[in-house]
XYZ file of C-alpha atoms in Angstrom:
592
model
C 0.000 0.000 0.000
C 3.048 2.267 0.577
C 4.829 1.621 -2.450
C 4.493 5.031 -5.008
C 3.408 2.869 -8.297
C 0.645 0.855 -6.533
C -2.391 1.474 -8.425
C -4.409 3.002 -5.035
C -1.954 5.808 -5.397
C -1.971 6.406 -8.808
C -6.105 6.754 -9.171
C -5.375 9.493 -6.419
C -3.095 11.218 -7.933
C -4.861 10.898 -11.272
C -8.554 11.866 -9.721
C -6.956 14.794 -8.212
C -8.797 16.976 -10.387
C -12.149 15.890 -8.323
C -10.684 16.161 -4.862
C -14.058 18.674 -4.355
C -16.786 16.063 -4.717
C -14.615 13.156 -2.825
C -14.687 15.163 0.245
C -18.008 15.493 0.377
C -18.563 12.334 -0.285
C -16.530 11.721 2.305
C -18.681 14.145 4.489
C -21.956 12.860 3.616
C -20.741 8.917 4.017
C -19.306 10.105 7.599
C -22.595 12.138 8.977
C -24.627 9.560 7.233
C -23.087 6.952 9.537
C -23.521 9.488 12.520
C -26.685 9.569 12.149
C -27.135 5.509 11.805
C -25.878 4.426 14.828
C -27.628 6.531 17.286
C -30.442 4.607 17.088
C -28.977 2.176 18.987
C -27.949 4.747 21.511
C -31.459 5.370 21.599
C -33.006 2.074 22.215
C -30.705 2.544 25.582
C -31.425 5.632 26.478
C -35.447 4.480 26.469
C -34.887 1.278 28.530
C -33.183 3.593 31.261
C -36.287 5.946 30.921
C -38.578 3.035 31.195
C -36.768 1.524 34.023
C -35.686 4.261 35.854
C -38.261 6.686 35.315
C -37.631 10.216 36.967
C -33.781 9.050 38.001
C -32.744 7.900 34.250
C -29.572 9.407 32.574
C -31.639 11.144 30.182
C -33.894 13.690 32.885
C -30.833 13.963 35.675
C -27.991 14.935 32.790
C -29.662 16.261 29.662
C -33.487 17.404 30.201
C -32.245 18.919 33.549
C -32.076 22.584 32.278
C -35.452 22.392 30.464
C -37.558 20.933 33.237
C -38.542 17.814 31.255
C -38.436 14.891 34.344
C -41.572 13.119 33.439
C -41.349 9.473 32.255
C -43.948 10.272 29.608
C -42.703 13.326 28.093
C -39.126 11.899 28.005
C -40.171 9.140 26.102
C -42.384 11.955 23.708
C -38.862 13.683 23.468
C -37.163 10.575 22.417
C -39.848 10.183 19.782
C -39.392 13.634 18.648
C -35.149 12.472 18.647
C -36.243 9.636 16.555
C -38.052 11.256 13.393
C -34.766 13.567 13.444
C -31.827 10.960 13.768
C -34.114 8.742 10.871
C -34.554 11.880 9.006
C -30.799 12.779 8.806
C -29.952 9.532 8.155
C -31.924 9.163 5.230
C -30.958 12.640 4.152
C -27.283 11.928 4.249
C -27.480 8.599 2.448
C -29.369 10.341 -0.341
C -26.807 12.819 -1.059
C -23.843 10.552 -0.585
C -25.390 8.027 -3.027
C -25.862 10.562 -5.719
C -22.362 12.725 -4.708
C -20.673 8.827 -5.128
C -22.217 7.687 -8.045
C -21.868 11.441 -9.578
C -17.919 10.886 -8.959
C -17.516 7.263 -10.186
C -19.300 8.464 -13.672
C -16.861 11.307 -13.963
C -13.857 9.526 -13.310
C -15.235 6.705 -15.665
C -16.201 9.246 -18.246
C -12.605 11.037 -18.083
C -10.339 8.053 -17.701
C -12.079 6.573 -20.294
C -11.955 9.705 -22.518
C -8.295 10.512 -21.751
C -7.753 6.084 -22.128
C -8.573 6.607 -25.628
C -7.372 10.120 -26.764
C -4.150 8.967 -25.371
C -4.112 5.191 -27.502
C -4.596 7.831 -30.651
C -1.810 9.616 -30.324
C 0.468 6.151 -30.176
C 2.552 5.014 -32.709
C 1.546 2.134 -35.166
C 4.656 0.098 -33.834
C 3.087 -0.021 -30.337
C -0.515 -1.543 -32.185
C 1.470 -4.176 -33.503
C 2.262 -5.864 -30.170
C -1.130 -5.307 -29.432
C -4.766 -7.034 -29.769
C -7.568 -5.012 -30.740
C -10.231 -6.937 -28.449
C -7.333 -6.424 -24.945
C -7.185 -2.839 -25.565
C -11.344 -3.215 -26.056
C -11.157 -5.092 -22.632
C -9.209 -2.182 -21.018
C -11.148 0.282 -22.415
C -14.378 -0.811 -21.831
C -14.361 -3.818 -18.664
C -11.462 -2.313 -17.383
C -12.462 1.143 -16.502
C -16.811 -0.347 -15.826
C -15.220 -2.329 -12.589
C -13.281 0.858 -11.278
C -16.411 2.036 -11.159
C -18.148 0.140 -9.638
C -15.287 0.392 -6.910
C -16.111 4.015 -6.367
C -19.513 4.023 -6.204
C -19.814 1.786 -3.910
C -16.790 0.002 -2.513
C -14.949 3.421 -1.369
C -18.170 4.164 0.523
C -18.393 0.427 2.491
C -14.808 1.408 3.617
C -15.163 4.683 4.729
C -18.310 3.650 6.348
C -16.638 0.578 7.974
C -13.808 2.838 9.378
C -16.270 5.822 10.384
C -18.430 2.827 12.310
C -15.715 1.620 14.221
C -14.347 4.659 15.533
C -18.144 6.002 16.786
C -19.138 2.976 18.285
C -15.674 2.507 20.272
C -15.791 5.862 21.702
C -19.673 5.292 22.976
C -17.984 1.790 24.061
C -14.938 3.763 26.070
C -17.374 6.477 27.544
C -19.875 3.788 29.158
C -17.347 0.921 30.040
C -13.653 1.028 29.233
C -12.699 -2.455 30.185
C -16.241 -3.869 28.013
C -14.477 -2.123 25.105
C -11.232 -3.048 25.127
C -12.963 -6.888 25.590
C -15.154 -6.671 22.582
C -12.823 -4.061 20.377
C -10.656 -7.711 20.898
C -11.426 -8.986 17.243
C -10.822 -5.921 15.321
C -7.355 -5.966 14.802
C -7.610 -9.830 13.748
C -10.213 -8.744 11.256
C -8.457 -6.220 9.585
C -4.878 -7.816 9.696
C -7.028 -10.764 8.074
C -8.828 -8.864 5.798
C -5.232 -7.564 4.267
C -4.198 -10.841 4.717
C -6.523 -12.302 1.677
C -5.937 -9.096 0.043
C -2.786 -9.603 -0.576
C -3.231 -13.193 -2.207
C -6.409 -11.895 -3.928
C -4.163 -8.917 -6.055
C -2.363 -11.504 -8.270
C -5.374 -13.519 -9.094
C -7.584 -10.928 -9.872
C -4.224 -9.840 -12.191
C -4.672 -13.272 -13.915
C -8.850 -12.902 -14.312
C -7.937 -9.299 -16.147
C -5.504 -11.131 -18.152
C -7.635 -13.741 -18.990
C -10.420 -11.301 -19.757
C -8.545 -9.254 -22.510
C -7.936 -12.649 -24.273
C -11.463 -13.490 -24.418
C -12.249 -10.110 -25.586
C -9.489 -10.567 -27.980
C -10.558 -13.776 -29.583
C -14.254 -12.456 -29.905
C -13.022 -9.327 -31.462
C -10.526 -11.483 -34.079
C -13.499 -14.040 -34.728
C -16.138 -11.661 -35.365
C -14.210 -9.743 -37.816
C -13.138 -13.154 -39.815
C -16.522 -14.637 -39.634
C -17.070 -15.116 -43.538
C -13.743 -16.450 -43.711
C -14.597 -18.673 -40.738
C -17.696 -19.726 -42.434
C -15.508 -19.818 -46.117
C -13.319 -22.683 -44.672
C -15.461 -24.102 -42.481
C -13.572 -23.895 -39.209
C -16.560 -22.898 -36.902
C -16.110 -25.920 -34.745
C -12.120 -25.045 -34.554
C -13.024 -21.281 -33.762
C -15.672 -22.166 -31.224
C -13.023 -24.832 -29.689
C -10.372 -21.483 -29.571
C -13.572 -19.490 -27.343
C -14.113 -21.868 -25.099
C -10.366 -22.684 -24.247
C -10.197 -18.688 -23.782
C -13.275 -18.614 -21.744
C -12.319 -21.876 -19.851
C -9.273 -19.758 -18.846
C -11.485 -16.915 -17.675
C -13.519 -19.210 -15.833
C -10.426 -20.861 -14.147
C -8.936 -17.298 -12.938
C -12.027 -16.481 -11.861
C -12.579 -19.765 -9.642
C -8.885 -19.486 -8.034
C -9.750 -15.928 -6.801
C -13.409 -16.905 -5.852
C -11.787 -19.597 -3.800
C -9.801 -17.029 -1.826
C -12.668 -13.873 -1.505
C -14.995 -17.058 -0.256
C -13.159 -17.803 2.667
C -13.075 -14.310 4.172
C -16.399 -13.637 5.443
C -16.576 -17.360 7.650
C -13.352 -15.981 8.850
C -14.572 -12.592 9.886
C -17.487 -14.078 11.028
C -16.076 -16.262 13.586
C -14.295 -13.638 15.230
C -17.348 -11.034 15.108
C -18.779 -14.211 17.202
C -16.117 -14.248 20.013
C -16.823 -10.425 20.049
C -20.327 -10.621 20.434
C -20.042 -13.327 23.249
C -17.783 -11.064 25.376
C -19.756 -8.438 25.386
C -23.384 -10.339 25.836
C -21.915 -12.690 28.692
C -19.510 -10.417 30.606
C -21.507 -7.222 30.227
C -24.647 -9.024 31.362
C -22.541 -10.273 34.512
C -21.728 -6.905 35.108
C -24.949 -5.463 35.152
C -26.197 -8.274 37.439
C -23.479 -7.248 39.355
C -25.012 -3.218 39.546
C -21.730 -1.807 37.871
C -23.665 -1.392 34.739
C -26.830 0.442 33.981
C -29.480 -1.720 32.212
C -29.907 0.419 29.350
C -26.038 1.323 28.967
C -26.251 -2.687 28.734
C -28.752 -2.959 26.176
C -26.783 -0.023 23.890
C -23.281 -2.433 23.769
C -25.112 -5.495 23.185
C -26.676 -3.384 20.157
C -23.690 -1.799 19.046
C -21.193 -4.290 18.944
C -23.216 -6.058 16.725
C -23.647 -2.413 14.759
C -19.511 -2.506 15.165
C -18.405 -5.725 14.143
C -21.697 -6.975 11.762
C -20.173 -4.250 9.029
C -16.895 -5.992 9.184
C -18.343 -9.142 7.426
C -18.594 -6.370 4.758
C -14.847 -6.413 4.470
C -14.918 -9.431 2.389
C -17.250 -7.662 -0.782
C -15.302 -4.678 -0.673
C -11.837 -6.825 -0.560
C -12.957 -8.343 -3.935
C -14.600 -5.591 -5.373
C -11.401 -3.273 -4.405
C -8.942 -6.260 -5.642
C -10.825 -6.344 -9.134
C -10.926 -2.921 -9.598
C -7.076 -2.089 -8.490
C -5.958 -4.724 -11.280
C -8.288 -2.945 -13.438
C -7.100 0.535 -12.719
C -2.984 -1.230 -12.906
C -4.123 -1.985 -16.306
C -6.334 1.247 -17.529
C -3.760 3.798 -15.881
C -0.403 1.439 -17.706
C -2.459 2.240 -21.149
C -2.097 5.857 -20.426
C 1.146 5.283 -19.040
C 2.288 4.240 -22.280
C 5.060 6.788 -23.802
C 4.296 9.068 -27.026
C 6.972 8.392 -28.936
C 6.218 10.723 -31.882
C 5.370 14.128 -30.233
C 2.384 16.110 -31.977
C 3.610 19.609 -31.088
C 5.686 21.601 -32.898
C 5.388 24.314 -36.087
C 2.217 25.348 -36.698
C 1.893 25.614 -40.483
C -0.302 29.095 -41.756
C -1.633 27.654 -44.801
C -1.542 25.140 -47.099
C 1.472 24.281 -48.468
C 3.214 23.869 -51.907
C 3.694 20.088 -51.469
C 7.078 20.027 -52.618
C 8.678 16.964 -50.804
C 11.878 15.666 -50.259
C 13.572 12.059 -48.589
C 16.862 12.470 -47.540
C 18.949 9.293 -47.127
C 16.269 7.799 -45.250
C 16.600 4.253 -43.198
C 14.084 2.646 -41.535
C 13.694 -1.052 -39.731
C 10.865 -2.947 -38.507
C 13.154 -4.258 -35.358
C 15.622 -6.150 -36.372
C 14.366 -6.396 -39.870
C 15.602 -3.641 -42.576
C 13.227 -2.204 -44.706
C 14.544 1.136 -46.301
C 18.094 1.989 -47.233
C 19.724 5.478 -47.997
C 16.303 6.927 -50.435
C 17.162 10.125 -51.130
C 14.796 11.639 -54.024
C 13.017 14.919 -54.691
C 9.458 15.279 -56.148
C 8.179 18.215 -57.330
C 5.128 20.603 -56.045
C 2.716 19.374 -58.074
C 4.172 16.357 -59.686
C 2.918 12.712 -59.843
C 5.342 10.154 -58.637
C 4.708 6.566 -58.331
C 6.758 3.465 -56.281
C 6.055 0.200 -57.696
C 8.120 -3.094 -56.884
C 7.203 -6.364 -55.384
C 5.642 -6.963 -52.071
C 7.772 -5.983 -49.065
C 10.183 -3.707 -51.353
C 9.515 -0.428 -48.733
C 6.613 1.116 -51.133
C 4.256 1.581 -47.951
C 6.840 2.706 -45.883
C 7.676 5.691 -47.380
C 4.667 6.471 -47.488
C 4.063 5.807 -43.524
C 7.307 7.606 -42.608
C 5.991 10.870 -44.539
C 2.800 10.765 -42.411
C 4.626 10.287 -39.329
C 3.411 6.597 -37.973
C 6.389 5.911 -37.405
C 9.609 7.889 -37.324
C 13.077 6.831 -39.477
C 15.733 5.693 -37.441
C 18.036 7.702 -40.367
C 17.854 10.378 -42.597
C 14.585 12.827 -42.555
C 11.622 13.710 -44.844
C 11.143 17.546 -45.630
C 8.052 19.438 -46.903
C 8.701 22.520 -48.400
C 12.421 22.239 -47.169
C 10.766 22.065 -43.634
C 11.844 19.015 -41.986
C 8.543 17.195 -41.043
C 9.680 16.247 -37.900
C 9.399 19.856 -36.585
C 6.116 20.400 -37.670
C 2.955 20.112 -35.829
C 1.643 16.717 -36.540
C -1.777 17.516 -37.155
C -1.059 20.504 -39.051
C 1.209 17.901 -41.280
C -1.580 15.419 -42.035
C -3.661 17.822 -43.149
C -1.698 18.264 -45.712
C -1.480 14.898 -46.668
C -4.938 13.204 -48.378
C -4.521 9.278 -47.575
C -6.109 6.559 -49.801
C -5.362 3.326 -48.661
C -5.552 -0.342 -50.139
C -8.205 -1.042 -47.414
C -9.766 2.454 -46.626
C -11.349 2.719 -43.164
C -15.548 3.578 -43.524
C -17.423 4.853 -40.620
C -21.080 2.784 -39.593
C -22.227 6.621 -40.877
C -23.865 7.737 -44.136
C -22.154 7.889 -47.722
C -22.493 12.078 -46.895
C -20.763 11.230 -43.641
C -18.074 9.350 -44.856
C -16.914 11.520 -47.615
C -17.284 14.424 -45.301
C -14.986 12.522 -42.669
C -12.039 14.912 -41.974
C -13.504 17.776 -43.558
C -15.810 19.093 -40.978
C -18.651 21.593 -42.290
C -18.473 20.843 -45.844
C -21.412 21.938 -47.451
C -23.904 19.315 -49.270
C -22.623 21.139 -52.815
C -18.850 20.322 -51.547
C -19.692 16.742 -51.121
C -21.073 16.204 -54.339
C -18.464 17.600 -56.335
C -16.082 15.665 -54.617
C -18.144 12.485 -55.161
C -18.686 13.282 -58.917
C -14.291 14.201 -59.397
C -14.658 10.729 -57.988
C -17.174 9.221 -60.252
C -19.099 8.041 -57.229
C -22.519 9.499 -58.412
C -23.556 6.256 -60.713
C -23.662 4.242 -57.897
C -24.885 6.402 -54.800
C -27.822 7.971 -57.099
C -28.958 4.009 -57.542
C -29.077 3.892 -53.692
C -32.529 3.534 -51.790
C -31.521 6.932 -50.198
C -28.520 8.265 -51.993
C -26.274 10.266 -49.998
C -28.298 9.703 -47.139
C -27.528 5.733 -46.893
C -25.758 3.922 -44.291
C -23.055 1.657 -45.345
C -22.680 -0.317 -42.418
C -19.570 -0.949 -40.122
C -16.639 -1.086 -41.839
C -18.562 -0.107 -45.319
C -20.108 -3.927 -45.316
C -22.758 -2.769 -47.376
C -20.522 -1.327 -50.355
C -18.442 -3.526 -52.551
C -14.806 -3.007 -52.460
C -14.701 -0.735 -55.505
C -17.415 1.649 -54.232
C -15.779 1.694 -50.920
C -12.213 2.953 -52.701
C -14.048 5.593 -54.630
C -15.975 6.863 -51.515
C -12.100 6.990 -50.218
C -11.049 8.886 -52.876
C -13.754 11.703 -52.682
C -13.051 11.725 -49.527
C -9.464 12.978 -49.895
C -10.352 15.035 -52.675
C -12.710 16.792 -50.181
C -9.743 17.486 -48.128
C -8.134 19.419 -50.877
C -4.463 18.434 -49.716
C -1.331 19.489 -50.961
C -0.597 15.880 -51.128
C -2.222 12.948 -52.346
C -1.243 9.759 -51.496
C -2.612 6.504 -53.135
C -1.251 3.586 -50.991
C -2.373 0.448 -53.385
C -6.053 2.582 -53.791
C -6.271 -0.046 -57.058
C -5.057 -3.333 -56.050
C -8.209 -4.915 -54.600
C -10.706 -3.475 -57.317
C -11.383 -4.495 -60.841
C -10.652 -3.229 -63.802
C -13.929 -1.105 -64.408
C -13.040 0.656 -60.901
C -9.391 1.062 -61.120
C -10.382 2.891 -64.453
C -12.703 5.148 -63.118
C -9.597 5.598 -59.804
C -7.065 6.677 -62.948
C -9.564 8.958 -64.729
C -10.401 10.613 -61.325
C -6.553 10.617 -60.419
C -5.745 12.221 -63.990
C -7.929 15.229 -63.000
C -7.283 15.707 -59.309
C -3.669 15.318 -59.361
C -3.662 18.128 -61.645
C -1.716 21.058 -59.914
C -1.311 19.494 -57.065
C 1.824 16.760 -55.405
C 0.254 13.251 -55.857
C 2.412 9.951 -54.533
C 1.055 6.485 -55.865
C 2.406 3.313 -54.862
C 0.933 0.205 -56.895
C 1.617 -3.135 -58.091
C -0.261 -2.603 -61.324
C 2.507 -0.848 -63.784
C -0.990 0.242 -65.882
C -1.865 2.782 -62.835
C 1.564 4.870 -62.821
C 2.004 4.679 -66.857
C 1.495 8.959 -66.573
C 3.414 9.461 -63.703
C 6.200 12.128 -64.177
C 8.583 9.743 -62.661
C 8.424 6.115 -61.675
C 10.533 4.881 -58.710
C 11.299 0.882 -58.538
C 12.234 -0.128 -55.472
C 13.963 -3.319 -54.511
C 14.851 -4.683 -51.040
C 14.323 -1.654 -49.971
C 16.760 0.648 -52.530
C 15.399 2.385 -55.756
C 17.344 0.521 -58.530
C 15.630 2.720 -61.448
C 13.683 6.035 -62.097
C 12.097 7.618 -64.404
C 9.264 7.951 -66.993
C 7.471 5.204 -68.089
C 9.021 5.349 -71.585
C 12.622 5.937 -69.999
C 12.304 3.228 -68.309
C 11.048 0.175 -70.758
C 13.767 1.703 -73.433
C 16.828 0.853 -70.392
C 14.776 -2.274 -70.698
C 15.943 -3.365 -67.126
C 13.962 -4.616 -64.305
C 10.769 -2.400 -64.773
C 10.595 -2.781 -68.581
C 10.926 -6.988 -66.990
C 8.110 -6.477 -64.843
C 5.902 -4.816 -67.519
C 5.939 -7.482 -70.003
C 5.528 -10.068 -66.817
C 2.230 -7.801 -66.771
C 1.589 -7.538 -70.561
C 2.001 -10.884 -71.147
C 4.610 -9.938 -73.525
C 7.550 -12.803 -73.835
């Protein structure tokens, strides 16, 4: 608990912002459980009046200075006591229920918020070592069981604590050596309660664990399901969910077996308690050193002391589950920014003039690019083409900043990139890739999708530069239909054209075409190269494509092998040297 990293401390330190509404929380738990146990108090306080009559504690010490000595009229006054100490009580647990579950929904909402702005601004290399459906787990599971922890597990505590010291100073005012008898079991219950604690943390590690890999597999399955269905392998995918759930299920039952065990424990020592207090404070008050109804308030309030403490077990496992889950939510946002956003702010759009300077790059251990040094034009068309795993994408990748070269730099208008502010930078760049990212929105929506406020007319020119129309105006609703998640309910070519006039809304200084024409046919990737022909015009355009055919009008050509560039040039300069491109364009032709 004392250690600096342990996640207790860091949800602290990171909910500082809402120190306000914890302390009165905090105030409302506290006078809330003021307020509850003096009706215990009370129950005494009218067995002495009963009993004792004109001589109880209540007329000779409290009523004295207001006259009040009649049995009748103190018990109307305790009555009157009664709708007040039920009315506060109620009162108090109202507005601490609302003030708690007011701050667990804030800190929910913010972490949650901050969770995910935070995973944006990482770098693609940290997504590789990553599953989509464990960052899903932390985002979503993670963050629901911290709060449930503050809504209602921080309460039980502070409740539990606020109990304890009440009731032992009422114990201590009306008979010290009772107290220190049936105050006894307290230390064993708490020193127990951390005892389980502390063998709960790493298992409830393991059931978060195990949770992100069934979230994981779900994720992976869903999103493959007509391959799944293609090959056949539902039985071998179901087999995969339940050995992922089976380990959920196992994690779960080696913590359960553990959080079980501490309520029988607290239990039996809320028992020796209890006895001690019934059996010696009864011989005590037999004895005349102890008033009948002080008697009557212990036996009630050591059960109101100790009962809570069987609470101790919930709030163990709900605070276990919900510390892993914080370890897990707060190490996301933890997670270094290795490419910082901040720098130059551009003040307009740029020229798009671009130039790689002996630029290396590795995927780990694995080299990709080598010493590129080229210079494209404002307003040119160059194209990359070479076999798979050449570096084509790469370059492409490093100018939009995913990932950062480990030599040489990129510069935009003889600004290195590096210095600029990254968002500024991108929206520069228009980014068409081989498997273009749709929202679950409308066909408006999507081409609209980085362009906030374009106009209706804006979005229809850039749907008709990207001979989109045909097919949207034969739509049930036109511009106005859904396509689904992930643009399920387009084909693949109508999906890269809504792409394209999509960038072309953008208006960059850059185009990019990452493979925009690999995955379409031919009556597509014609109506992509007509589109390109007129939108490049004017304006810096970078295509990278297997098909030779797309980059025939390209004002220069770049082959690229294991990550060099062997040959450039025009299309025709390059089949007369008649060296490896002209060889891969009669692969293509079919020529011999």
């Amino acid at each position: 608990m004392s250690s600096p990293s342990h996640p207790l401390r860091q949800l602290l330190a990171y909910a500082r912002a809402q120190r306000g509404q914890v302390r009165l929380a905090v105030l409302y738990s506290t006078l809330n459980k003021f307020f509850d146990i003096l009706p215990e108090v009370l129950i005494g306080t009218a067995v002495d009046v009963v009993v004792r009559g004109e001589q109880s504690f209540l007329a000779k010490n409290i009523l004295v200075g207001v006259g009040i000595s009649d049995t009748w009229h103190q018990l109307l006054f305790l009555g009157a006591l009664n709708v007040v100490i039920w009315g506060g009580e109620s009162l108090f647990q109202y507005l601490y229920e609302v003030q708690w579950r007011g701050l667990a929904q804030d800190i929910q909402h913010r972490l949650r918020l901050d969770a995910y702005a935070h995973v944006q601004k990482l770098e693609l290399a940290f997504f590789e070592n990553q599953r989509t459906g464990a960052l899903m787990s932390v985002l979503n599971d993670d963050i629901n069981q911290l709060e449930r922890f503050v809504n209602s597990g921080a309460n039980q505590i502070i409740q539990v604590v606020c109990s304890s010291v009440m009731v032992s100073a009422v114990f201590f005012a009306l008979q010290p050596g009772l107290a220190l008898i049936a105050l006894l079991p307290v230390p064993l219950i708490l020193f127990g309660a951390f005892w389980f604690q502390g063998r709960l943390a790493p298992r409830y590690r393991e059931v978060r664990e195990a949770a992100g890999d069934v979230s994981a597999r779900l994720n992976m399955n869903l999103l493959g399901l007509p391959t799944i269905k293609a090959y056949t392998t539902e039985d071998f995918e179901a087999e995969h969910i339940r050995q992922a759930s089976d380990a959920y299920r196992q994690a779960n039952a080696r913590a359960i077996r553990i959080s079980s065990a501490i309520t029988p424990v607290i239990r039996m020592a809320i028992l020796a308690g209890f006895t001690a207090t019934l059996i010696y404070g009864g011989w005590l008050t037999l004895q005349g050193k102890l008033a009948v109804g002080a008697y009557s308030v212990l036996v009630f309030l050591t059960q109101r002391l100790l009962w809570p403490l069987t609470g101790l077990a919930e709030v163990a496992d709900m605070y276990q589950r919900s510390m892993a889950a914080t370890q897990r939510a707060l190490g996301l946002l933890a997670t270094p920014i290795n490419i910082a956003y901040e720098g130059r702010h551009l003040g307009g759009r740029s020229r798009g003039e671009l130039r790689f300077e002996q630029l290396g790059f590795s995927y780990g251990e694995q080299p990709t690019l080598h010493d590129i040094s080229l210079t494209i034009k404002a307003g040119e068309t160059a194209a990359f083409v070479g076999s798979t795993g050449s570096g084509k994408s790469t370059l492409v990748k490093l100018l939009l900043r995913f990932y950062e070269p480990q030599q040489g730099r990129i510069l935009l208008d003889d600004e290195p990139i590096a210095g600029l502010n990254l968002q500024d930078l991108r929206r520069q760049l228009g980014y068409v890739a081989q498997d273009s990212f749709l929202t679950d929105g409308t066909i408006a929506d999507n081409i609209a999708y980085g362009t906030p406020g374009a106009s209706d007319a804006q979005i229809h020119a850039a749907a008709r530069q990207a001979e989109c129309l045909e097919f949207i105006e034969k739509l049930p609703l036109g511009f106005a239909t859904r396509v689904g998640e992930r643009g399920q309910k387009l084909s693949g070519g109508q999906r890269q054209r809504l792409a394209l006039a999509r960038a072309i809304l953008k208006n960059p200084a850059v185009l990019i075409l990452d493979e925009a024409t690999s995955a379409v046919d031919n009556e597509t990737e014609a109506a992509i190269q007509r589109s390109l022909a007129v939108v490049s015009q004017g304006r810096t355009t970078l295509v990278i494509a297997h098909r030779l055919s797309t980059v025939r009008q390209a004002h220069c050509i770049h082959l690229l092998e294991n990550g060099r560039i062997v040959e450039s040039g025009t299309h025709e300069q390059l089949l007369v040297r008649r060296g490896a491109y002209a060889a891969l364009w009669r692969l293509q032709t079919g020529e011999a």
